[in-house]
Short mmCIF file of C-alpha atoms in Angstrom, two decimals:
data_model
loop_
_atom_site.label_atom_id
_atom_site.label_comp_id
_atom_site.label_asym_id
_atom_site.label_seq_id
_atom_site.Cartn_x
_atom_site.Cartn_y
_atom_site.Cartn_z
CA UNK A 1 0.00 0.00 0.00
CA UNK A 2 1.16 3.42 -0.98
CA UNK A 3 2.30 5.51 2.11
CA UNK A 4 0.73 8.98 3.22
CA UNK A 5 4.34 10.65 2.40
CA UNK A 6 4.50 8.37 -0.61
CA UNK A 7 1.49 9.75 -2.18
CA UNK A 8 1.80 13.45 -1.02
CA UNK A 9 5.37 12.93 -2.96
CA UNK A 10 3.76 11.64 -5.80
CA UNK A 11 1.41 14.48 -6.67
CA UNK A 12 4.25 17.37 -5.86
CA UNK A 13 6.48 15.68 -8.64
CA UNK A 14 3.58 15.19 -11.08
CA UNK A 15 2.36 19.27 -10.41
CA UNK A 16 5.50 21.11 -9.73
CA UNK A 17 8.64 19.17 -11.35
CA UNK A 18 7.28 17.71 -14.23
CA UNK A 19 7.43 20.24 -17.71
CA UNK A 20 4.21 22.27 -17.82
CA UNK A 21 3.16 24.48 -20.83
CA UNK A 22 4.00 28.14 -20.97
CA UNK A 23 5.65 30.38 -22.57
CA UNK A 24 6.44 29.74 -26.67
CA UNK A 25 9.49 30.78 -28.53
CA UNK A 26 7.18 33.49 -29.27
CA UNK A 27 6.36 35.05 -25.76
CA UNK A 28 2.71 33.50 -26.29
CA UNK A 29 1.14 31.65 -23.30
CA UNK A 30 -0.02 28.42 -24.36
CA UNK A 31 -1.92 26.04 -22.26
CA UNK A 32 -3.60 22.83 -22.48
CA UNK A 33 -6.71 22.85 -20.16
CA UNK A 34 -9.15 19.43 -18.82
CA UNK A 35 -10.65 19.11 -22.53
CA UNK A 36 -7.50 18.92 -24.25
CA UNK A 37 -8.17 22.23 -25.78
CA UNK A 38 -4.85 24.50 -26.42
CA UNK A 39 -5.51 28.01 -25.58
CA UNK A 40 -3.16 30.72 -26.56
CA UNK A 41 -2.70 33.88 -25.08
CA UNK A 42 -0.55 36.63 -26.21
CA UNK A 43 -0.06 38.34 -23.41
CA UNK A 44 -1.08 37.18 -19.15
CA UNK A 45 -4.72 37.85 -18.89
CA UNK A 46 -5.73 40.76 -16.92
CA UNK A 47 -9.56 40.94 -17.16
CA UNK A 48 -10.46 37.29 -16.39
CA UNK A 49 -14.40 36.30 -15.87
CA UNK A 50 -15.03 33.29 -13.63
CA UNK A 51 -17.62 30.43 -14.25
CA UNK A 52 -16.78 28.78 -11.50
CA UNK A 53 -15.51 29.78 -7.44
CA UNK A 54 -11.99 28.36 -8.46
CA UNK A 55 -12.06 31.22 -11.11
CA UNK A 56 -12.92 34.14 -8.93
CA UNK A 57 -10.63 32.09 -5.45
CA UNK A 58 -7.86 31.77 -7.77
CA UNK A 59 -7.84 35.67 -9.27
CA UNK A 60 -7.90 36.82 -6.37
CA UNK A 61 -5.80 34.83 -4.02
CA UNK A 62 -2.75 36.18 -7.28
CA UNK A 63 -4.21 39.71 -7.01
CA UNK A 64 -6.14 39.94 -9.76
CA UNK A 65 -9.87 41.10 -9.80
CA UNK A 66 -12.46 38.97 -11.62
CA UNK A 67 -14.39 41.25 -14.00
CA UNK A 68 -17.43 39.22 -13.77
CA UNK A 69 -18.33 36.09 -11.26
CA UNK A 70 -21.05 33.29 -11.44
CA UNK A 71 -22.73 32.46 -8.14
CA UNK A 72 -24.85 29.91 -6.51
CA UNK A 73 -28.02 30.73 -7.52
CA UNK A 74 -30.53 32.26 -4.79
CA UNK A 75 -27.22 31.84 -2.14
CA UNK A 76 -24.91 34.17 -4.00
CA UNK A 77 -21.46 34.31 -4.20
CA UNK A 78 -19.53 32.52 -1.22
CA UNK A 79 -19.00 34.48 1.70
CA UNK A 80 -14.90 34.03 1.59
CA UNK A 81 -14.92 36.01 -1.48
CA UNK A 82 -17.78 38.28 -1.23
CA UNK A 83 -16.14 41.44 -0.14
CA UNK A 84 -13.57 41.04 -2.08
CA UNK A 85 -16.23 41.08 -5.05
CA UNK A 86 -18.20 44.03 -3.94
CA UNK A 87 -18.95 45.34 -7.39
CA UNK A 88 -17.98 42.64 -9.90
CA UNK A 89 -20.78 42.00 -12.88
CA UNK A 90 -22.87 38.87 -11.93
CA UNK A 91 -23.46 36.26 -14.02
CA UNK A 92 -26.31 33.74 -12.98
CA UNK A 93 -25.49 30.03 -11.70
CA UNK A 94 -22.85 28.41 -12.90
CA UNK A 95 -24.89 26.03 -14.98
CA UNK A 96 -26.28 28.66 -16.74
CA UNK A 97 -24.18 31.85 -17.10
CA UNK A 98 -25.11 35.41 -18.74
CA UNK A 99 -23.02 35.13 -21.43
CA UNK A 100 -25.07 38.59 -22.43
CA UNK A 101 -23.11 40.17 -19.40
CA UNK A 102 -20.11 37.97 -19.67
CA UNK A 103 -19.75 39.80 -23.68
CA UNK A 104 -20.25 43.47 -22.08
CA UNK A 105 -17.41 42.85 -19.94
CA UNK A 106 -14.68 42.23 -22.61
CA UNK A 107 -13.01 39.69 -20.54
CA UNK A 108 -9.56 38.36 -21.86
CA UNK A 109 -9.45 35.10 -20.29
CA UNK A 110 -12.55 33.08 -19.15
CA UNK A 111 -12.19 30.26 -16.25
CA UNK A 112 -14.76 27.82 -16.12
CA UNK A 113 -15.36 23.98 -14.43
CA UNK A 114 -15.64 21.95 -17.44
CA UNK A 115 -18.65 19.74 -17.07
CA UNK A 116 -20.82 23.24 -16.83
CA UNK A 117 -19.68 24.99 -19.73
CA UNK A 118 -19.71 21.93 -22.26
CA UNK A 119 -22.74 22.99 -23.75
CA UNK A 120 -21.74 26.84 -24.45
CA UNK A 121 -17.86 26.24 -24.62
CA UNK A 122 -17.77 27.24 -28.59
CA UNK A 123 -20.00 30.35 -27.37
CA UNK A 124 -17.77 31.27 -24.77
CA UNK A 125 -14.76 30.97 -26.58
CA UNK A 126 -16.09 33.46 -29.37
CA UNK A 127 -16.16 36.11 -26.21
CA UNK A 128 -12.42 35.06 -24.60
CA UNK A 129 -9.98 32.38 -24.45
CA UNK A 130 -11.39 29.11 -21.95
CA UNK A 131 -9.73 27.41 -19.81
CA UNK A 132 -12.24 24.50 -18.72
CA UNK A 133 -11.16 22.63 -15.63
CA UNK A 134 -12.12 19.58 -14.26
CA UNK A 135 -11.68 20.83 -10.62
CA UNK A 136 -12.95 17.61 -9.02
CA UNK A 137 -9.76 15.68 -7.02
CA UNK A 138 -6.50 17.26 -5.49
CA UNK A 139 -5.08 16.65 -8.78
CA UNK A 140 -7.25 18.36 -10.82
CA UNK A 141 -6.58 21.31 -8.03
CA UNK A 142 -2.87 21.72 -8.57
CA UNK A 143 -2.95 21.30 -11.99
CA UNK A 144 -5.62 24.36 -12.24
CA UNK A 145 -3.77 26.38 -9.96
CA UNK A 146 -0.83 25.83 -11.42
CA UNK A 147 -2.64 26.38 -15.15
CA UNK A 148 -4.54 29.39 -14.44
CA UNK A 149 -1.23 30.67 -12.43
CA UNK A 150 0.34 30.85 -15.73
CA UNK A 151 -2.75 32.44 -17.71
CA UNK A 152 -2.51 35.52 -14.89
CA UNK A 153 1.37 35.96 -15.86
CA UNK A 154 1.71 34.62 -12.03
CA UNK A 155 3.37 31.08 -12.30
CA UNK A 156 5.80 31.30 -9.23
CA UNK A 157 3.36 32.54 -7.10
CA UNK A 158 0.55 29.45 -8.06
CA UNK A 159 3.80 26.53 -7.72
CA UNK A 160 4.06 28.30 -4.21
CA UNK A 161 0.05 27.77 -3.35
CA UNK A 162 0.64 24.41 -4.33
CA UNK A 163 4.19 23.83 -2.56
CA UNK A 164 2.83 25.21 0.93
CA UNK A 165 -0.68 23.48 0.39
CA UNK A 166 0.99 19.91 -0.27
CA UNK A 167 3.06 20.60 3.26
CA UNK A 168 0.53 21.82 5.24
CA UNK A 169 -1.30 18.20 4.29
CA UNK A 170 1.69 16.09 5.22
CA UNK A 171 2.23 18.40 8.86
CA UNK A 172 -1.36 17.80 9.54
CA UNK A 173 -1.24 14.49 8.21
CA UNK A 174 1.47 13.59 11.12
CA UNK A 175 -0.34 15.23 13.67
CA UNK A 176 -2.92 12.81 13.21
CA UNK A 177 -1.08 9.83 12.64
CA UNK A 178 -0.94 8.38 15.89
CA UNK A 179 -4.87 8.34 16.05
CA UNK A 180 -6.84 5.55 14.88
CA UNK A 181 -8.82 6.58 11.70
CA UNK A 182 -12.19 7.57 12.64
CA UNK A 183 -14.79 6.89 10.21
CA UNK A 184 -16.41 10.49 8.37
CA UNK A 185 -19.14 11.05 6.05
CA UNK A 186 -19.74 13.77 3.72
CA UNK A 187 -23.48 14.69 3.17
CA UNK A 188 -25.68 16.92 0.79
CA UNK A 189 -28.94 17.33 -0.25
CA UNK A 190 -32.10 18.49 1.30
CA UNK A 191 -34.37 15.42 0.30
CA UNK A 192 -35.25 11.89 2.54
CA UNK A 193 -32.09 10.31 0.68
CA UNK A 194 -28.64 12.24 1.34
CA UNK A 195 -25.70 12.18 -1.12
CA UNK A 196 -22.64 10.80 -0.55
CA UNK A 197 -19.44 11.85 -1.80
CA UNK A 198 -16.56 9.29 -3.05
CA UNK A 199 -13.44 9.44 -1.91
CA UNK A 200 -11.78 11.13 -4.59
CA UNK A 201 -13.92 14.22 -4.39
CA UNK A 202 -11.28 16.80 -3.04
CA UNK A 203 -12.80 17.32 0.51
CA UNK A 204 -12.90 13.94 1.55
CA UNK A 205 -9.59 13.22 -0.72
CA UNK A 206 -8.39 15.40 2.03
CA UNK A 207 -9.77 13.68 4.80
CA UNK A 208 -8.40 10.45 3.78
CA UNK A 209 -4.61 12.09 3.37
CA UNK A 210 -5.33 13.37 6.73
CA UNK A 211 -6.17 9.91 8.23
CA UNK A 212 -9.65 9.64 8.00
CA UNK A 213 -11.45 6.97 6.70
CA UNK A 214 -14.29 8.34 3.88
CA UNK A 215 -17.41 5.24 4.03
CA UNK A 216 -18.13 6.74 0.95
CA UNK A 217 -15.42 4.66 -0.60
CA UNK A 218 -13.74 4.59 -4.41
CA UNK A 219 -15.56 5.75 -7.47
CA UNK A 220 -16.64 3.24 -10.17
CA UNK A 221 -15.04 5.56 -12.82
CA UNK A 222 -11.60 7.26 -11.46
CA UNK A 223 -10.95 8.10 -14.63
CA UNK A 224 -13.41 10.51 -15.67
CA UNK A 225 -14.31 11.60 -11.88
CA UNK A 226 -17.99 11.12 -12.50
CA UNK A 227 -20.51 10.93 -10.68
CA UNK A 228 -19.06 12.54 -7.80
CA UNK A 229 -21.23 9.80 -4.98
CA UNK A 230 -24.12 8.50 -4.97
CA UNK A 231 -27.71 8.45 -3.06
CA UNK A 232 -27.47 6.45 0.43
CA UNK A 233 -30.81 5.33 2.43
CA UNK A 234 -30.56 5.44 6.40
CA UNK A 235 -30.66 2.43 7.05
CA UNK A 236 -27.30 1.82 4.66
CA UNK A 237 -25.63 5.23 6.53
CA UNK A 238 -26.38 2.87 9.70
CA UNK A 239 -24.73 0.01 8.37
CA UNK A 240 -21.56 2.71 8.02
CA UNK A 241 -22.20 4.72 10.61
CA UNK A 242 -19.63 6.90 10.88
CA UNK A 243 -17.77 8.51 13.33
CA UNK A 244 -18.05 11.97 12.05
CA UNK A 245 -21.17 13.52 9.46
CA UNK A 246 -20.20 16.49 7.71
CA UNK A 247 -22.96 18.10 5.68
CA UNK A 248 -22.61 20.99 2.91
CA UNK A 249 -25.06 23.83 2.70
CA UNK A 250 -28.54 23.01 1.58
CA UNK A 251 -31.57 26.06 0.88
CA UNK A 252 -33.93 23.37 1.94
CA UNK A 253 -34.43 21.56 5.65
CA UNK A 254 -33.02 18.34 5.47
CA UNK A 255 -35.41 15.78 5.38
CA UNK A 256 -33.05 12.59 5.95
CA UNK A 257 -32.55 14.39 9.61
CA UNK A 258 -36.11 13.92 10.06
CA UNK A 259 -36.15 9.94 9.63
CA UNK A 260 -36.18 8.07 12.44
CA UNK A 261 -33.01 6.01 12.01
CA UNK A 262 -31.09 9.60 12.56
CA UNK A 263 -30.84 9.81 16.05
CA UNK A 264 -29.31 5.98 16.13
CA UNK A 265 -26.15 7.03 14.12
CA UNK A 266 -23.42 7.38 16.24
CA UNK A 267 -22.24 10.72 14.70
CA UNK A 268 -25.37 12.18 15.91
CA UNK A 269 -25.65 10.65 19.26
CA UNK A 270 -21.90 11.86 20.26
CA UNK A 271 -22.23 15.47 19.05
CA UNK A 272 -20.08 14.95 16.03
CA UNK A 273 -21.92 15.97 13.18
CA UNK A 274 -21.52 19.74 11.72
CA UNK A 275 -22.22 22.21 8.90
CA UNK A 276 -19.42 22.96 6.69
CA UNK A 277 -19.54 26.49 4.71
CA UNK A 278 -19.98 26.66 0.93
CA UNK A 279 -16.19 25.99 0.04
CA UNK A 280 -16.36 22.35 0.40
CA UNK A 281 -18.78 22.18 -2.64
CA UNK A 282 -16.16 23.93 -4.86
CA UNK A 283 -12.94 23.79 -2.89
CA UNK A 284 -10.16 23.49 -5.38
CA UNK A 285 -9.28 27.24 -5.07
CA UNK A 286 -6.00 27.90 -3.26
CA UNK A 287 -8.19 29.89 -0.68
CA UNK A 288 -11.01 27.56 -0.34
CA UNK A 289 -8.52 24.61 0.04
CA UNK A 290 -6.49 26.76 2.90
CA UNK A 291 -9.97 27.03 4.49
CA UNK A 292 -11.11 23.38 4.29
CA UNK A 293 -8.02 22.26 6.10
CA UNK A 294 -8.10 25.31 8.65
CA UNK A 295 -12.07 23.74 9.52
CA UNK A 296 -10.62 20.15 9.47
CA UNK A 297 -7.91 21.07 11.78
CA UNK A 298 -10.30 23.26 14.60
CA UNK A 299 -13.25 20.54 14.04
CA UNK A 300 -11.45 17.51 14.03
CA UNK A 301 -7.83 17.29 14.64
CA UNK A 302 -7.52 19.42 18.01
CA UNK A 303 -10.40 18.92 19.90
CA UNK A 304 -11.35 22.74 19.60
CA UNK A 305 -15.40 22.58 20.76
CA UNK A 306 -17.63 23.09 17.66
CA UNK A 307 -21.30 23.97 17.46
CA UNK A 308 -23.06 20.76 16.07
CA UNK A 309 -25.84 21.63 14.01
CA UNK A 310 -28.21 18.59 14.32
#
């Protein structure tokens, strides 16, 4: 079995060392993004649009201003980034940007997660340069950091997001290696049935580098990271029942904390289950990945007290 360090060691040589596209013989930026596309660039982008969290995280966390931002829906834009967006065009859900608005902003670089701009990717690309990320595992993370990094002219500074990222992991990582591995659950949904989330999603990717053991288990298909989980009933969660619950936002009441089975899990009768903010849906940003392991390390590596919300 591959080690912790072995791993961790494994992803900083296949994001930082290995050769990366850039700059041409030209001085054009050239970059391969998640759908193989080559984008070119003749010059860093300094009016990027975001369709996507990543796009507006990563912009800002190099110093660069998004010139428009998608949100979630009714919820908004996530509170992280919010004041740092005070201003900044909107444009609709994710799955179904303005490109009306996105056009009257003359951006010169759009960033966008893949699987929601499939449909209007030729569009998009008739308004600015896409670069369409996959933004679903750690992986996919450091590559996108590292890829957008060079799009903003700001290269050095993304390989150093990445570099202190990676060692924060491993340092928390050996904190909590001399713990047995508590069982955790990541939840969404507001219906009777929650969601579960696979272990290669990037939260609970996390949590399992960390020593945690994710019951949601591997993905049938690793190789094209979809679906991300998969509907679980309460009485299979009580088969599991984990240690920990986590559950994402929701606009709705959640209904599976109504069945009766709930109160049985062990999570819930030991206090252990709690609301995490809006940045574990879309955490591959290099500030919403900072933040994840800042509420993993108060929650559930040092024994700080937490309100549990169930």
């Amino acid at each position: 079995m591959i080690s912790l360090r072995q791993q961790i060691n494994r992803i900083l040589i296949v994001a930082l060392l290995s050769p990366v596209p850039g700059l041409s013989a030209e001085s054009d930026i050239r970059l391969t993004d998640d759908r193989g596309d080559t984008l070119r660039l003749s010059a860093p982008a300094v009016r990027p649009a975001a369709i996507s969290t990543f796009g507006a995280d990563v912009a800002l966390a190099l110093g660069r201003t998004p010139v428009a931002v998608t949100d979630y829906g009714i919820e908004g834009v996530p509170d992280y980034l919010a004041s740092q967006l005070v201003g900044v065009a909107g444009l609709g859900p994710r799955h179904q940007p303005n490109l009306e608005v996105l056009s009257s902003v003359r951006p010169d670089l759009v960033i966008g997660i893949r699987r929601y701009t499939e449909k209007d990717g030729d569009q998009i690309s008739t308004i600015a340069p896409l670069l369409a990320l996959d933004l679903i595992t750690v992986d996919d993370s450091l590559r996108a950091v590292s890829l957008a990094g060079q799009a903003l002219g700001a290269a050095e500074e993304a390989s150093e997001f990445n570099q202190n990222f990676l060692a924060r992991v491993q340092e928390l990582a050996e904190l909590n290696s001399n713990k047995t591995e508590p069982t955790v659950a990541l939840l969404t949904s507001g219906s009777e049935t929650p969601f579960l989330y696979y272990d290669h999603f990037l939260p609970t990717a996390m949590l399992e580098q960390l020593n945690f053991d994710n019951i949601g288990g591997a993905p049938p298909n690793p190789a094209s990271g979809i679906p991300l989980g998969y509907r679980i009933s309460l009485e299979a969660l009580l088969g599991f029942d984990p240690d920990i619950i986590l559950l994402l936002p929701t606009s709705r009441q959640r209904a599976f904390t109504l069945n009766p089975i709930w109160p049985y899990l062990t999570a819930v009768r030991n206090d252990n289950v709690y609301e995490v903010p809006h940045y574990w849906k879309e955490g591959a940003g290099p500030k919403a990945r900072e933040l994840i392991l800042d509420d993993i390390q108060r929650l559930l590596l040092t024994g700080t007290p937490a309100e549990s919300t169930e």
